[in-house]
Amino acid sequence: MSINTEYKSDTKEFDIIYRHALKVGDIGICKWNIDNNEIYIAENISGYQLHSVKNMVEFLSSIAYYKDKELAIQDLDDYLKGLTMFYLSTFRIRTEAGEIKWVLIRGKIFKDQVRGDRILHLIMFNVTGNKLHEGHDTITNLINDKFFLRKLKNSTKRSKASNKSGALIYVDIDNLRDIVNNHGLQFRNDFLLHFSQSLNSILSKYYELAKFHDDKFIILIHSFDSIKEVKDLCNKIYDHFKEPFKVVGDQFNINLSLGVTIFPDDSSDADELLKFCDCAINKSKQIGKNVCTFFDKEVSKSYFRETLIESQLANAITNKELYLYYQPKMDILSNKVSGFEVLLRWNNKKIGYVPPNEFIPIAESKGYIVEIGSWVLEETLKTASMWREKGYDFETISINISPLQIKRKDFIAELLDLCRKYGILHSQLEIEITEGTLLGTCKENVGIIDELIENGFNIALDDFGTGYSNLSSLIEYRISTLKIDKSIIDNIENDKNKVVFESIVTLARHLKFKVIAEGVETKGQLDVLAELGCNGIQGYYFSKPLPKNKIEYMLHSLT
Ligand code: C2E
Ligand code: CA
Ligand code: CA
């Protein structure tokens, strides 16, 4: 707390200036002599008669909205204890007419030069509806992230002192984008406003609901007696939004993901709690949306590993941590190597070896996959060109391409450039994509698959049998290969899977697709596949993925 000594208590001019200022703006003033507890208040924002108020704390208690009272008093307390340079506070007041308004208070202590008393002078601004004001969300009128964070900090502090637990519940509308799409901004705002009001209507008046900038809603339960209270609330939210939700004459089915964290059990740090909540909600989304996840040790472990992978992956190329393995594919009729699938590997100095199934989804979500994919393409073509120079013979080399990569405008140009640079025939390259990627690019009318085929590249459909597996929708595309997923091959000796496989082979033959079985591990599987008319296999039975030198050795012995 710093004390200024400019103030003279006998200067009448100040009072005159204050009175004029009051008339000009939607403001209030207050002068509080801390040492003799005299207070002078002039404000019209709250509408209350405050003659009987004896000190600043009473003044704040009289006007502040009950949910913000504690915070308002704490800001004053912090300043008086010298924790802040100025007295600055923002909170909601409830006016005499029952209206909620936002106010901003600025104040400072001056020393009376005659008597030496400390006098706190403050100005209160009505900032309701002011875009620059930092406390509330203008769409829903709920409090926003910044203000919420302060409340959370208070709440965690209190829970530590009182030995009681509190909770945070993140609420995210899974299908918000689908709902508001094509409707324009006004509808989006109306929808969010209605949703927030509806959600608020089922919350206890002691809970706090806020809207965060990314359209997530968050509920703060300051304290609860039993965890059942939190679980019951989550169920109540799902029940409440089970019925179609009406907005502007339309009805919508709302799907919600929830993420919950408990303090102080999970953490007492407000920022960390928000992160944990986010991480719980991400888990809900991974599980398949419309799910509620409570943050726990497992979620925490996977969260920290994911963040570590994320940070280390950013420099994987520069640190030369990526390398490629190649898995031979075998042609069943000729019993010869027909080509290779390129499989990315990553060995990080901090984490060690990380399997692609773990780091590729993260690379995709962070957008790193585009740069990594380009690296894979160039490395592969460099290697293929070297093998060609050495006179090794192989039909195709297959590369896994992520949807993010293939949808980029410059993908084909990059591919053509690299083929030119390394002298690789387009027909020697096979692009492996999943059925989801194929249908996705077609739906978005990207036209990239047709362009790749027109340029002579081969397209293989990866993991076939796990997704949509809608063969009839594939008729339109001149795909070269269907790669049947390991999950079907694992049980190929069972009659049901045989029938599925046989029908795929029959259709594929009509459509002139080759059929490759993935993950073949035994002679028994190979025999059944050969009998069912499968064209090729890839799997540990024939060969595991191998480093470049081992493949060269294999190619060398074949020539
Ligand atoms: P995928 O494209 O389905 O690759 C086949 C996976 O099955 C490989 O796993 C391979 O090592 C494994 N595999 C092959 N034969 C057998 C077998 O007989 N038994 C068993 N248990 N597994 C077998 P990997 O190398 O761990 O790769 C996992 C996935 O990561 C790949 O699945 C692919 O989706 C993705 N991936 C790998 N490299 C790349 C890449 O360069 N770019 C992109 N976008 N994705 C990649
Ligand atoms: Ca593949
Ligand atoms: Ca596969």
Short mmCIF file of C-alpha atoms and ligand atoms in Angstrom, two decimals, residues 341 400 432 462, ligand 2:
data_model
loop_
_atom_site.label_atom_id
_atom_site.label_comp_id
_atom_site.label_asym_id
_atom_site.label_seq_id
_atom_site.Cartn_x
_atom_site.Cartn_y
_atom_site.Cartn_z
CA GLU A 341 5.25 -50.57 -46.87
CA ASN A 400 0.82 -44.03 -45.39
CA GLU A 432 -2.17 -45.80 -48.49
CA ASP A 462 -5.82 -49.31 -45.57
CA CA B 2 -0.73 -48.86 -43.92
#
